[in-house]
PDB file of C-alpha atoms in Angstrom:
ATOM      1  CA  UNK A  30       0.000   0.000   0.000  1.00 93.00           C
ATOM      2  CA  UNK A  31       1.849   3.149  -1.111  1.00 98.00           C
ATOM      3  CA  UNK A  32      -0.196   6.931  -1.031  1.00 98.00           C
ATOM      4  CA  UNK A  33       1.212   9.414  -3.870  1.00 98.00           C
ATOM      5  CA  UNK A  34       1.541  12.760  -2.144  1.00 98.00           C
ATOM      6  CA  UNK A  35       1.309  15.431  -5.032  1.00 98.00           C
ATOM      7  CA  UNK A  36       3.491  18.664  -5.369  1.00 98.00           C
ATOM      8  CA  UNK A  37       3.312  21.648  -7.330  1.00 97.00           C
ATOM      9  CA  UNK A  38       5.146  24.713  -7.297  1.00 97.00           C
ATOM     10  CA  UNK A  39       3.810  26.358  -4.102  1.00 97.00           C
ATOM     11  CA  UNK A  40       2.838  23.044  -2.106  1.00 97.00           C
ATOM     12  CA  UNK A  41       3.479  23.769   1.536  1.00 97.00           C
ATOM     13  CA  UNK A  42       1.772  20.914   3.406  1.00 97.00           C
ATOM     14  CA  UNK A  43       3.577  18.244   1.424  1.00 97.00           C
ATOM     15  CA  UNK A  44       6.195  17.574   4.429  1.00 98.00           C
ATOM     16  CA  UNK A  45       3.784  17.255   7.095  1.00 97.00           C
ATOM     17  CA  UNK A  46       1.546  14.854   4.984  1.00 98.00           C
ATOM     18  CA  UNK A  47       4.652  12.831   3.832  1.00 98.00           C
ATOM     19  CA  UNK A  48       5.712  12.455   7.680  1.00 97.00           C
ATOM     20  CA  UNK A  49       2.395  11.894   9.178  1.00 98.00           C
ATOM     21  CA  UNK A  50       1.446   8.942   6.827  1.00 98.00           C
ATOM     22  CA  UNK A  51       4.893   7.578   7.003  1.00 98.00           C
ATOM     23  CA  UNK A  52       5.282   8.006  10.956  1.00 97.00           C
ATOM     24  CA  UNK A  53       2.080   8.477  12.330  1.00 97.00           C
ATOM     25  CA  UNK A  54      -0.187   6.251   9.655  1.00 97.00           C
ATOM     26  CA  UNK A  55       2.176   3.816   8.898  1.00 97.00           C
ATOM     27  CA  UNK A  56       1.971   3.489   5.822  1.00 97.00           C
ATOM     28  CA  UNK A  57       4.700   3.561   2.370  1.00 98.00           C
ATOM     29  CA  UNK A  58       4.418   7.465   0.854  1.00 98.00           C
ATOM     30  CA  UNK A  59       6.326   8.859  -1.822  1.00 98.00           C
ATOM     31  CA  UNK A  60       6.112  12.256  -3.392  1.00 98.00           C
ATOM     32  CA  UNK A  61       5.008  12.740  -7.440  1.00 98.00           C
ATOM     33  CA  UNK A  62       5.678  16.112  -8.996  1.00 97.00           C
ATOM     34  CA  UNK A  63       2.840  17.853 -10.788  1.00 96.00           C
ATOM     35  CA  UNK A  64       4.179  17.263 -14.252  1.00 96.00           C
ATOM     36  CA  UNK A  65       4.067  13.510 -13.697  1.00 97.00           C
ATOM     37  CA  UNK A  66       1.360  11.715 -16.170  1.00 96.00           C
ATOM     38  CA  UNK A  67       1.188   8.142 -14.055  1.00 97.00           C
ATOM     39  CA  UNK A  68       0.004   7.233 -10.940  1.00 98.00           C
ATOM     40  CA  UNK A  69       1.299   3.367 -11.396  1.00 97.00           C
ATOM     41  CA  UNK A  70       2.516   1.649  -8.239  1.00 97.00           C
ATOM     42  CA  UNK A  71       0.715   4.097  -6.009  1.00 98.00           C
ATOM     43  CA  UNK A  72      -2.880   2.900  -4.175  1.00 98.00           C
ATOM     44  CA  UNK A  73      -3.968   6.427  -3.051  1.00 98.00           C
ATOM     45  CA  UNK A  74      -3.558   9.979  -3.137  1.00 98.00           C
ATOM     46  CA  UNK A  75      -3.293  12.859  -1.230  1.00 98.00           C
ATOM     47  CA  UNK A  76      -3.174  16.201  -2.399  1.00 98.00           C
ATOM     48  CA  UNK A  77      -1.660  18.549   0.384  1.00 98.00           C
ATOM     49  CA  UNK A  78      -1.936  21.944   1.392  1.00 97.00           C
ATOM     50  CA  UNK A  79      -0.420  25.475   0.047  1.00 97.00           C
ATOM     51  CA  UNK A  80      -0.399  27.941  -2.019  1.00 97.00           C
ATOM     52  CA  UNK A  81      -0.454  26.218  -5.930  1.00 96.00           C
ATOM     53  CA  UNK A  82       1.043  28.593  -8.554  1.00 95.00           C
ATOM     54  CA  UNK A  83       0.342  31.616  -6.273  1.00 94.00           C
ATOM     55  CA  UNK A  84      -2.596  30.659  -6.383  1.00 93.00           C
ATOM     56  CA  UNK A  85      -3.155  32.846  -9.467  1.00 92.00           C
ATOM     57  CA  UNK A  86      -6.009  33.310 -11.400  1.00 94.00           C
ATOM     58  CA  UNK A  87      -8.114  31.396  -8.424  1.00 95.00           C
ATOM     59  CA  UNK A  88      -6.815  29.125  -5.773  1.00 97.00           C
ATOM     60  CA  UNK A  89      -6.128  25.795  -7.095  1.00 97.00           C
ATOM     61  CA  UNK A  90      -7.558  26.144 -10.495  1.00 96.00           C
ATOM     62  CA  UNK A  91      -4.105  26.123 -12.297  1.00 96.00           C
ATOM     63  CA  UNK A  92      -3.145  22.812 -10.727  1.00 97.00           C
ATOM     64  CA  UNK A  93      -6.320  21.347 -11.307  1.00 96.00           C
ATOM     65  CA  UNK A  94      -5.391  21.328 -15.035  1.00 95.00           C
ATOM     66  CA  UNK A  95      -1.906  19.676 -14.360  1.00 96.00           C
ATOM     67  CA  UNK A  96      -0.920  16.100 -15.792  1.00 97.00           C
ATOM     68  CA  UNK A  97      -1.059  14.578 -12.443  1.00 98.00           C
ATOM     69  CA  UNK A  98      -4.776  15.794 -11.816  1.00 98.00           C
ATOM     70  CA  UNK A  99      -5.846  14.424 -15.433  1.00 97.00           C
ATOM     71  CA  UNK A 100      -4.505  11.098 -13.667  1.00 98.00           C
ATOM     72  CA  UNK A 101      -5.955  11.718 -10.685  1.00 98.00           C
ATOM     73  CA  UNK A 102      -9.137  11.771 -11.929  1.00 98.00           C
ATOM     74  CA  UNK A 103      -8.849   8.773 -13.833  1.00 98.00           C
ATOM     75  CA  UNK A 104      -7.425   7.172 -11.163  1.00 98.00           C
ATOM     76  CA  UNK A 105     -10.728   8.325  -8.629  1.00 98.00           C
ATOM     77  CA  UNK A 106     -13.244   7.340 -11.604  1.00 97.00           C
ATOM     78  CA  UNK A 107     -11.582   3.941 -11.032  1.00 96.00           C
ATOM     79  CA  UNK A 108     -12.968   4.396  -7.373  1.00 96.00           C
ATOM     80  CA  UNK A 109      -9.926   4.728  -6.045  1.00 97.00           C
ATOM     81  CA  UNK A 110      -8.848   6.760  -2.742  1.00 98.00           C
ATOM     82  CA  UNK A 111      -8.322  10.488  -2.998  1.00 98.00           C
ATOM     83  CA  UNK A 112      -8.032  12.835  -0.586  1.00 98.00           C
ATOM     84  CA  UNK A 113      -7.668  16.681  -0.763  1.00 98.00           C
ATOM     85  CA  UNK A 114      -6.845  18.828   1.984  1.00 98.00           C
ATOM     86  CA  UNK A 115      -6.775  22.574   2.104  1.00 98.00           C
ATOM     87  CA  UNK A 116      -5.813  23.940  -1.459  1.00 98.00           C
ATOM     88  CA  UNK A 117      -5.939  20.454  -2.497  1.00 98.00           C
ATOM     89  CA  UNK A 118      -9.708  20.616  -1.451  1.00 98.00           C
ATOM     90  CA  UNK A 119      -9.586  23.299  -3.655  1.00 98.00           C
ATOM     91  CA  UNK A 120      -7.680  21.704  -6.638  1.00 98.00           C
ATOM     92  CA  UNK A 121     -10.275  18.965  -6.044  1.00 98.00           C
ATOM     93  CA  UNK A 122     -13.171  20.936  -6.574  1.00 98.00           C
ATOM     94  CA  UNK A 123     -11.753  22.867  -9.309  1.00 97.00           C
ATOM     95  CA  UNK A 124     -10.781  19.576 -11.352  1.00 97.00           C
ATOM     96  CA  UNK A 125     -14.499  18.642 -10.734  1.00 96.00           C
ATOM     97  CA  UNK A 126     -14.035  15.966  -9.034  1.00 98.00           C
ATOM     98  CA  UNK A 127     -15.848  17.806  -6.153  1.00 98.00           C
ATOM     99  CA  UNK A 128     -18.757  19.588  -6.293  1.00 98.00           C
ATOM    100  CA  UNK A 129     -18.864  23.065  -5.099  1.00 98.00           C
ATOM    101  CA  UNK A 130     -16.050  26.227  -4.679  1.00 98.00           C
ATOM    102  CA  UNK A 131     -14.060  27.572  -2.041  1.00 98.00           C
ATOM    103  CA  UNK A 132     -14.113  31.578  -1.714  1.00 97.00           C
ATOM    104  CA  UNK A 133     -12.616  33.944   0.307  1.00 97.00           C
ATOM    105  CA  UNK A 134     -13.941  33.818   4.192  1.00 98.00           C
ATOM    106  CA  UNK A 135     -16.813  35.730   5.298  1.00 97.00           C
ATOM    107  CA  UNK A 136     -14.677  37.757   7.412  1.00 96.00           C
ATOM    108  CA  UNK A 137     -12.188  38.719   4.834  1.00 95.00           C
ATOM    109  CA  UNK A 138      -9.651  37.483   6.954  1.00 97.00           C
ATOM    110  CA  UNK A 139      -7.196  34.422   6.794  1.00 97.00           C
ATOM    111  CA  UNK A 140      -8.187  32.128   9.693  1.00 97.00           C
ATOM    112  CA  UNK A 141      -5.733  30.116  11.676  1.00 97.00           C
ATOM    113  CA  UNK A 142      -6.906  28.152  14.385  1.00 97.00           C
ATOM    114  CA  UNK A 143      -8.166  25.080  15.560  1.00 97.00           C
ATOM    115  CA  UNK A 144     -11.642  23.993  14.615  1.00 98.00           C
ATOM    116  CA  UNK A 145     -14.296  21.561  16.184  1.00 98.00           C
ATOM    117  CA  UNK A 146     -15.653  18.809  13.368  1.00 98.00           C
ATOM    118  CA  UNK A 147     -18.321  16.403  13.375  1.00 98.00           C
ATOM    119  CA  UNK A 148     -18.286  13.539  11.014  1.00 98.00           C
ATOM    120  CA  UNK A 149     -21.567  13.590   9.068  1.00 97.00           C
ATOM    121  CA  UNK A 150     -21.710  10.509   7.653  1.00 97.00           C
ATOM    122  CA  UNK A 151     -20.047   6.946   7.849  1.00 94.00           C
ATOM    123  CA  UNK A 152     -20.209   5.661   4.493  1.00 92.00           C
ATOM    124  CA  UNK A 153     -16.880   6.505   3.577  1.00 95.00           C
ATOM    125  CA  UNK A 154     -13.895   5.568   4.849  1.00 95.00           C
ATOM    126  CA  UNK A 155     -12.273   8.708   6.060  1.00 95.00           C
ATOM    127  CA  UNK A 156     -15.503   9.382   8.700  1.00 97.00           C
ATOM    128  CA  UNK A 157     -16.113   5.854   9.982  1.00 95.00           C
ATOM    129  CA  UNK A 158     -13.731   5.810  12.708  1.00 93.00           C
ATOM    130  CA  UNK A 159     -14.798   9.538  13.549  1.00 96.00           C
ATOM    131  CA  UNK A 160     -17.204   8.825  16.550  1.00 93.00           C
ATOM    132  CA  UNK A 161     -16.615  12.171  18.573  1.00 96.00           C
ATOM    133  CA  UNK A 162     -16.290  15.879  18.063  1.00 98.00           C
ATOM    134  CA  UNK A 163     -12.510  16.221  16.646  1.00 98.00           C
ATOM    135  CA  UNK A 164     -10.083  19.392  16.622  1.00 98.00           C
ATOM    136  CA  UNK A 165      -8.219  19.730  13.945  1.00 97.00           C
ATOM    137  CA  UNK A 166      -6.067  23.135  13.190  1.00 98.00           C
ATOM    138  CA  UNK A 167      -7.250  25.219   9.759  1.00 98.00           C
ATOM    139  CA  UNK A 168      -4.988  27.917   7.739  1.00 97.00           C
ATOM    140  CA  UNK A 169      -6.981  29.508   4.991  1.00 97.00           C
ATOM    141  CA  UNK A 170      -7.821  32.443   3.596  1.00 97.00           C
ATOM    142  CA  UNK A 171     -10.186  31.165   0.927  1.00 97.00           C
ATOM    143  CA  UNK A 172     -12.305  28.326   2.814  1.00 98.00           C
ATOM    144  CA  UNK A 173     -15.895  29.439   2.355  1.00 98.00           C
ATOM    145  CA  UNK A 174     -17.733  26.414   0.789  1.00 98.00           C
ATOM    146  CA  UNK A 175     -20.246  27.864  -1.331  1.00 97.00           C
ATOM    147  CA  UNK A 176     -22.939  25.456  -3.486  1.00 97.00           C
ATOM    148  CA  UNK A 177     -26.447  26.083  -4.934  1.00 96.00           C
ATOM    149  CA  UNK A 178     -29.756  25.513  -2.934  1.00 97.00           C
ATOM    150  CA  UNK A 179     -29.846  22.314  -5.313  1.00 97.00           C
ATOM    151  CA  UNK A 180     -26.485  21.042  -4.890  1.00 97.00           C
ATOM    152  CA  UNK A 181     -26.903  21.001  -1.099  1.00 98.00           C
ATOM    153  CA  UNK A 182     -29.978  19.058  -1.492  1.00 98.00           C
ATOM    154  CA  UNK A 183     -28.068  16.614  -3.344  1.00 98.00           C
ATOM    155  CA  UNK A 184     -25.381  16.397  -1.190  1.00 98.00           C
ATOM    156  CA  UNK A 185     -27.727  15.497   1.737  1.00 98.00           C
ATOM    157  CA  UNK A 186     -29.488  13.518  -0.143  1.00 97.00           C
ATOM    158  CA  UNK A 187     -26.513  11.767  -1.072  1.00 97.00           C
ATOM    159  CA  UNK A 188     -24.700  11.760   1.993  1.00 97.00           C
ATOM    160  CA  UNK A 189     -22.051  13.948   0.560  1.00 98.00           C
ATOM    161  CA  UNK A 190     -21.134  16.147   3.490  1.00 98.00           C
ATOM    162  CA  UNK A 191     -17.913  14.534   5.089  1.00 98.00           C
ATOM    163  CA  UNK A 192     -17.315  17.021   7.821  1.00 98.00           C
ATOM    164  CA  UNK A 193     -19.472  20.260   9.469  1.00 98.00           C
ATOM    165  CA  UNK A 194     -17.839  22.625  12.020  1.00 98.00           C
ATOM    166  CA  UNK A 195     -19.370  23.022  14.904  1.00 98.00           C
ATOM    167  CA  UNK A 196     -19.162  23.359  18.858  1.00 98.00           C
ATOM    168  CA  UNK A 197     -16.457  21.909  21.023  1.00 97.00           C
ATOM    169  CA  UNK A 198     -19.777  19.998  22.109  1.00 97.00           C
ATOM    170  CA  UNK A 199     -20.601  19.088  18.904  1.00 96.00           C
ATOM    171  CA  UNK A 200     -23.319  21.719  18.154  1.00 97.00           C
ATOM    172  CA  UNK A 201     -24.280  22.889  14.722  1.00 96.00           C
ATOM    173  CA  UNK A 202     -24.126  27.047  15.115  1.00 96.00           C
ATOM    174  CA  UNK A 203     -23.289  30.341  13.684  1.00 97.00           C
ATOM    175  CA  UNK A 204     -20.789  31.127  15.725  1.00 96.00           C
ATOM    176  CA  UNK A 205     -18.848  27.638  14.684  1.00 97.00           C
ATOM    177  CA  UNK A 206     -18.721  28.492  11.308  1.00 98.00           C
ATOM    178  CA  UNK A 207     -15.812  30.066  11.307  1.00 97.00           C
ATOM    179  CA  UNK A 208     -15.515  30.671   7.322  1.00 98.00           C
ATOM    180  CA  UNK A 209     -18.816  31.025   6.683  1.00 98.00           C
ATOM    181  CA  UNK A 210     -19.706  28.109   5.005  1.00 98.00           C
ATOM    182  CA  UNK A 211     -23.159  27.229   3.210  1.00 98.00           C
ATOM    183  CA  UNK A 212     -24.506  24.630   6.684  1.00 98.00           C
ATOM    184  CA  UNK A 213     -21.562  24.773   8.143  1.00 98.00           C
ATOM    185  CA  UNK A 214     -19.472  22.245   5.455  1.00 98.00           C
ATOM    186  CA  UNK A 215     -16.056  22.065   6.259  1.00 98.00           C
ATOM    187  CA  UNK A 216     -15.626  18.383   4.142  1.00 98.00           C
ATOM    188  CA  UNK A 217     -17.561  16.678   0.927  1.00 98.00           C
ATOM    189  CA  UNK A 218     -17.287  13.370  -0.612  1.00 98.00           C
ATOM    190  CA  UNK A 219     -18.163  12.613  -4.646  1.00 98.00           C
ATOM    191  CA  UNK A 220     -20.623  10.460  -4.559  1.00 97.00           C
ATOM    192  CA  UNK A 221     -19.217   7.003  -4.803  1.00 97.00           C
ATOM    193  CA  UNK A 222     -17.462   8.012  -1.318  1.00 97.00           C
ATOM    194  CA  UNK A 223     -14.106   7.785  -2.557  1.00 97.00           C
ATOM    195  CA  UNK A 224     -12.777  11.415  -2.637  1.00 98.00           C
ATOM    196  CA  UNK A 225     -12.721  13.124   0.438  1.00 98.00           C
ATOM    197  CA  UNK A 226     -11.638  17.410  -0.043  1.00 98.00           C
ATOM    198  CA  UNK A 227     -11.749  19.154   3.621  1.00 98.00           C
ATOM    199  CA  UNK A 228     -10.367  22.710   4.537  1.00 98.00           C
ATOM    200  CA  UNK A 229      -9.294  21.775   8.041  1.00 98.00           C
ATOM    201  CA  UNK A 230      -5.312  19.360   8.226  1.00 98.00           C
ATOM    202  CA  UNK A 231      -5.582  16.196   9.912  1.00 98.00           C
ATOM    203  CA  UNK A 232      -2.139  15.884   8.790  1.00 98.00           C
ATOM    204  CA  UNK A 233      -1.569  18.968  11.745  1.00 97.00           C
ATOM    205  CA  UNK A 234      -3.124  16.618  14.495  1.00 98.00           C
ATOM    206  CA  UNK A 235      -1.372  13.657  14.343  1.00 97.00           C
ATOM    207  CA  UNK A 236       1.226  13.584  17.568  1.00 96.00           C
ATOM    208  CA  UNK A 237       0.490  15.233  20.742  1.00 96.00           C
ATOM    209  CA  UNK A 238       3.369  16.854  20.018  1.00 94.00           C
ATOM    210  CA  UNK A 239       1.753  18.881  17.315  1.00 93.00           C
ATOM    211  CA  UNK A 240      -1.362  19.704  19.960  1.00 93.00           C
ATOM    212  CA  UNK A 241      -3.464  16.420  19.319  1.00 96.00           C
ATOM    213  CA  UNK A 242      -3.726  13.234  17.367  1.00 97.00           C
ATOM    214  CA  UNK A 243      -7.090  13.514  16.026  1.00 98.00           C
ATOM    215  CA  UNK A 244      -6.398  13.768  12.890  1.00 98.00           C
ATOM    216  CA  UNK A 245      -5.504  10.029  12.657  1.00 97.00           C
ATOM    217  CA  UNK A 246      -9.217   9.509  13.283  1.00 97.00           C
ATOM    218  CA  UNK A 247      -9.478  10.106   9.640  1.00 98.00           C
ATOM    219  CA  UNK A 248      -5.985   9.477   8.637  1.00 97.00           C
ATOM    220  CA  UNK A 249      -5.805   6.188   9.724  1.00 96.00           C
ATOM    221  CA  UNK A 250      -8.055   5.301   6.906  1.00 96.00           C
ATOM    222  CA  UNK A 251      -5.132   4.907   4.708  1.00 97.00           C
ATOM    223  CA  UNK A 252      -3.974   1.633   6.375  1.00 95.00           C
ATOM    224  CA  UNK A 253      -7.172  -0.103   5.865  1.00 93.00           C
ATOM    225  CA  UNK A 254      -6.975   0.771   1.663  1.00 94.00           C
ATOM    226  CA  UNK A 255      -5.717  -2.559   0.279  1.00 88.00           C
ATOM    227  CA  UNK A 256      -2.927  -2.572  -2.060  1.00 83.00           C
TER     228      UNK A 256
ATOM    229  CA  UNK B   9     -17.032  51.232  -3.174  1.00 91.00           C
ATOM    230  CA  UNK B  10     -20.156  52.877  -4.849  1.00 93.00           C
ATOM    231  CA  UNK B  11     -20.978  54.661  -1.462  1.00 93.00           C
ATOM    232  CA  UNK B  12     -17.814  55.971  -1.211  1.00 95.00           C
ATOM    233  CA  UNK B  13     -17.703  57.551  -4.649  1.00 95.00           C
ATOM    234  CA  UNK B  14     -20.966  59.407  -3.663  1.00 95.00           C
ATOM    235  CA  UNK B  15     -18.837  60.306  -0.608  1.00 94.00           C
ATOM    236  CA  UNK B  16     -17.001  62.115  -2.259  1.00 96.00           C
ATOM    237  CA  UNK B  17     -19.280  63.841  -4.469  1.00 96.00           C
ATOM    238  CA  UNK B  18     -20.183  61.742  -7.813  1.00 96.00           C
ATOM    239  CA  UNK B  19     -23.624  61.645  -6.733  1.00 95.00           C
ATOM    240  CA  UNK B  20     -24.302  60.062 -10.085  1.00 96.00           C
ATOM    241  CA  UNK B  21     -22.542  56.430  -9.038  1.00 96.00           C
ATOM    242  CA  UNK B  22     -25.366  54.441  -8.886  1.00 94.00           C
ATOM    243  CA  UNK B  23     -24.013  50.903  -8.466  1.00 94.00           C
ATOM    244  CA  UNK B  24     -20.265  49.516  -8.804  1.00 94.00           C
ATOM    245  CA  UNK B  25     -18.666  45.590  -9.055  1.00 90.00           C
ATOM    246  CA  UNK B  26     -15.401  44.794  -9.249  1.00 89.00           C
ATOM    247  CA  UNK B  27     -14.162  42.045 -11.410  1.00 88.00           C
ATOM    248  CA  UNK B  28     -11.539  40.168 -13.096  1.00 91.00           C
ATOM    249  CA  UNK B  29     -10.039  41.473 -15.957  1.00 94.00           C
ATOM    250  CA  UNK B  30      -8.256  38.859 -18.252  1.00 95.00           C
ATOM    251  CA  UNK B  31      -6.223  40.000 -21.595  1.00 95.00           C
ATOM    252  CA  UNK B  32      -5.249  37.816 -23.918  1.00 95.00           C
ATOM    253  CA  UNK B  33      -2.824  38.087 -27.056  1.00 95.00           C
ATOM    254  CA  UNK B  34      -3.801  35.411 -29.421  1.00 95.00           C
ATOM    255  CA  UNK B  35      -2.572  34.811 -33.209  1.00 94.00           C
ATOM    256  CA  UNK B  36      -5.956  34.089 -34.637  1.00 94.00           C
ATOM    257  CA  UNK B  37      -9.372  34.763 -33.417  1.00 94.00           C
ATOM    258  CA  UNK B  38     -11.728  32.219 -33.246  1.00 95.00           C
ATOM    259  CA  UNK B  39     -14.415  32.691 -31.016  1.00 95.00           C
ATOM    260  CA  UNK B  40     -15.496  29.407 -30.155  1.00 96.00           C
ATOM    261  CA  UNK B  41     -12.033  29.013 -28.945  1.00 97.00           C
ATOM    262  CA  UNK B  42     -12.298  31.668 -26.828  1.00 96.00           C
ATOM    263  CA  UNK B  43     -15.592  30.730 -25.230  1.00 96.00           C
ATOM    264  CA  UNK B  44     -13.887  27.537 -24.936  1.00 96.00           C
ATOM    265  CA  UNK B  45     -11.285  28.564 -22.697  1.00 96.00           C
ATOM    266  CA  UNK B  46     -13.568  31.191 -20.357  1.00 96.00           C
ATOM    267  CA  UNK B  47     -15.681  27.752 -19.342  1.00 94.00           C
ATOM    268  CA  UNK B  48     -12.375  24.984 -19.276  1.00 93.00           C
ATOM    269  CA  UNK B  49     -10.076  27.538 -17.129  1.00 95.00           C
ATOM    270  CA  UNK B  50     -10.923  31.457 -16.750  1.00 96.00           C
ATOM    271  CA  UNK B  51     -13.927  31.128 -15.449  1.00 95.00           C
ATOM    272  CA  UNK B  52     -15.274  29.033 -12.480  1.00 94.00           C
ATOM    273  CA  UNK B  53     -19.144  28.639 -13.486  1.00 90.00           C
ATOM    274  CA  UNK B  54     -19.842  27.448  -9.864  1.00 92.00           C
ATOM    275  CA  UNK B  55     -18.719  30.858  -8.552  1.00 92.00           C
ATOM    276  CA  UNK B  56     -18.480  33.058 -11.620  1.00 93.00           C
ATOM    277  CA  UNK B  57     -19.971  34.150 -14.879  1.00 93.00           C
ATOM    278  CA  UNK B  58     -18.265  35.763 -17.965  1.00 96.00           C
ATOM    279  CA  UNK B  59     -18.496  37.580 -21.271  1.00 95.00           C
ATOM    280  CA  UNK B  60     -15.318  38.207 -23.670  1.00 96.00           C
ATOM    281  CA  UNK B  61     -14.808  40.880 -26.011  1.00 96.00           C
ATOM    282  CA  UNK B  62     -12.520  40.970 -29.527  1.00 95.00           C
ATOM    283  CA  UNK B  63     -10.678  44.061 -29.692  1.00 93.00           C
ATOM    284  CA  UNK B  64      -7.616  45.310 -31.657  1.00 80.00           C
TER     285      UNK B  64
END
């Protein structure tokens, strides 16, 4: 079981996510660089954190039309495990593989802090083994989900909503939605389940060390995805 | 940004956006093309609509 852990120009999380799978998950990581075209050898992937390109034109929308996201998608239409935190939430729902967009925060401000999460579903994966309220540290300045009155409909309907902030006792409020999210969505999965994009780093919470280890509630995932 | 335009006296602003701006220098003009790229790249239609002009 080896993860790919993408990098552009302007990746910034790519470290942490390399170490915390390695030392933390457990499990074989390797880094491919955005001008790759082949994902062979590699049984998930994670698409860290940063700044992509500047972030020019909008965040993540340059990447999302790099080689390695062309195989990324193929490689998620195969129902394979992808995962997209932070910009690489936002790469993800640029490519399309997510539905959605990330804008800038309602308070105009970049946000870093820790957050309080609730898993909304356990269908997928990366929320089963999230049975409590989690906190998990964001860093974003552009985190505001945003998605039509229909689209949320259908995400509900479909169980798409991964993750909603709320509470440190687990209560779905204003004053929890720290971006200003449409319902509070800090996480959405595609449909099938298989593609997870969330603004807040679980790769940040994964030794005390680092101020928790909840983020291996939904890291530890990768060590169940069979090779 | 319209407010503070009739701040300072241009009573006439009536409304103001801000938006992107995007210039391209192609070699041939083929419009189609052009709408093409706006809906692939420029644009996010989630977020964002947009209308292109052929000058020059």
């Amino acid at each position: 079981m080896k993860v790919a852990v993408l990098q552009f120009p302007g990746s910034n999380c790519d470290q942490d996510a390399l170490k915390a799978l390695r030392e933390d998950v457990g499990v074989d990581a390797e880094y491919v660089w955005h001008d790759e075209s082949s994902l062979v050898g590699f049984d998930a992937v994670f698409v860290p954190g940063g700044f992509t390109y500047g972030d020019y034109l909008r965040c993540g929308a340059i990447a999302s039309r790099s080689a390695i996201l062309q195989e990324t998608k193929r490689f998620a239409e195969e129902g394979r495990p992808v995962v997209g935190i932070c910009n690489g939430f936002q790469i993800l729902a640029e490519s399309g593989l997510l539905p959605g967009a990330l804008t800038r925060n309602i308070n105009q401000k970049f946000i870093c802090d820790d957050v309080y999460l609730r898993a909304e579903t356990n269908r997928s994966i990366w929320t089963a083994d999230v049975d409590k309220v989690i906190r998990i540290p964001i860093a974003h300045g552009e985190g505001r989900y945003i998605i039509d009155e229909d689209g949320l409909k259908s995400l509900e309907d479909n169980e798409q909503i991964a993750f909603r902030y709320v509470s440190s006792k687990g209560e779905l409020n204003d004053g929890a939605n720290v971006n200003g999210s449409v319902s509070n969505i800090a996480g959405v999965l595609n449909k099938q389940g298989n593609v997870l994009g969330m603004m807040p780093h679980p790769e940040r919470a994964t030794k005390e060390l680092l101020g928790g280890t909840d983020g291996l509630s939904i890291l530890r995932a990768f060590s169940l995805v069979k090779a | 940004m319209a407010g503070s335009l009739q701040h300072l006296g241009y009573d006439e602003v009536q409304d103001a956006r801000i938006g992107k701006l995007i210039q391209l220098e192609v070699d041939t003009v083929e419009e189609s093309r052009i709408k093409e790229m706006c809906q692939k790249l420029l644009a996010n239609p989630v977020i964002e609509d947009f209308s292109f002009e052929v000058v020059g």
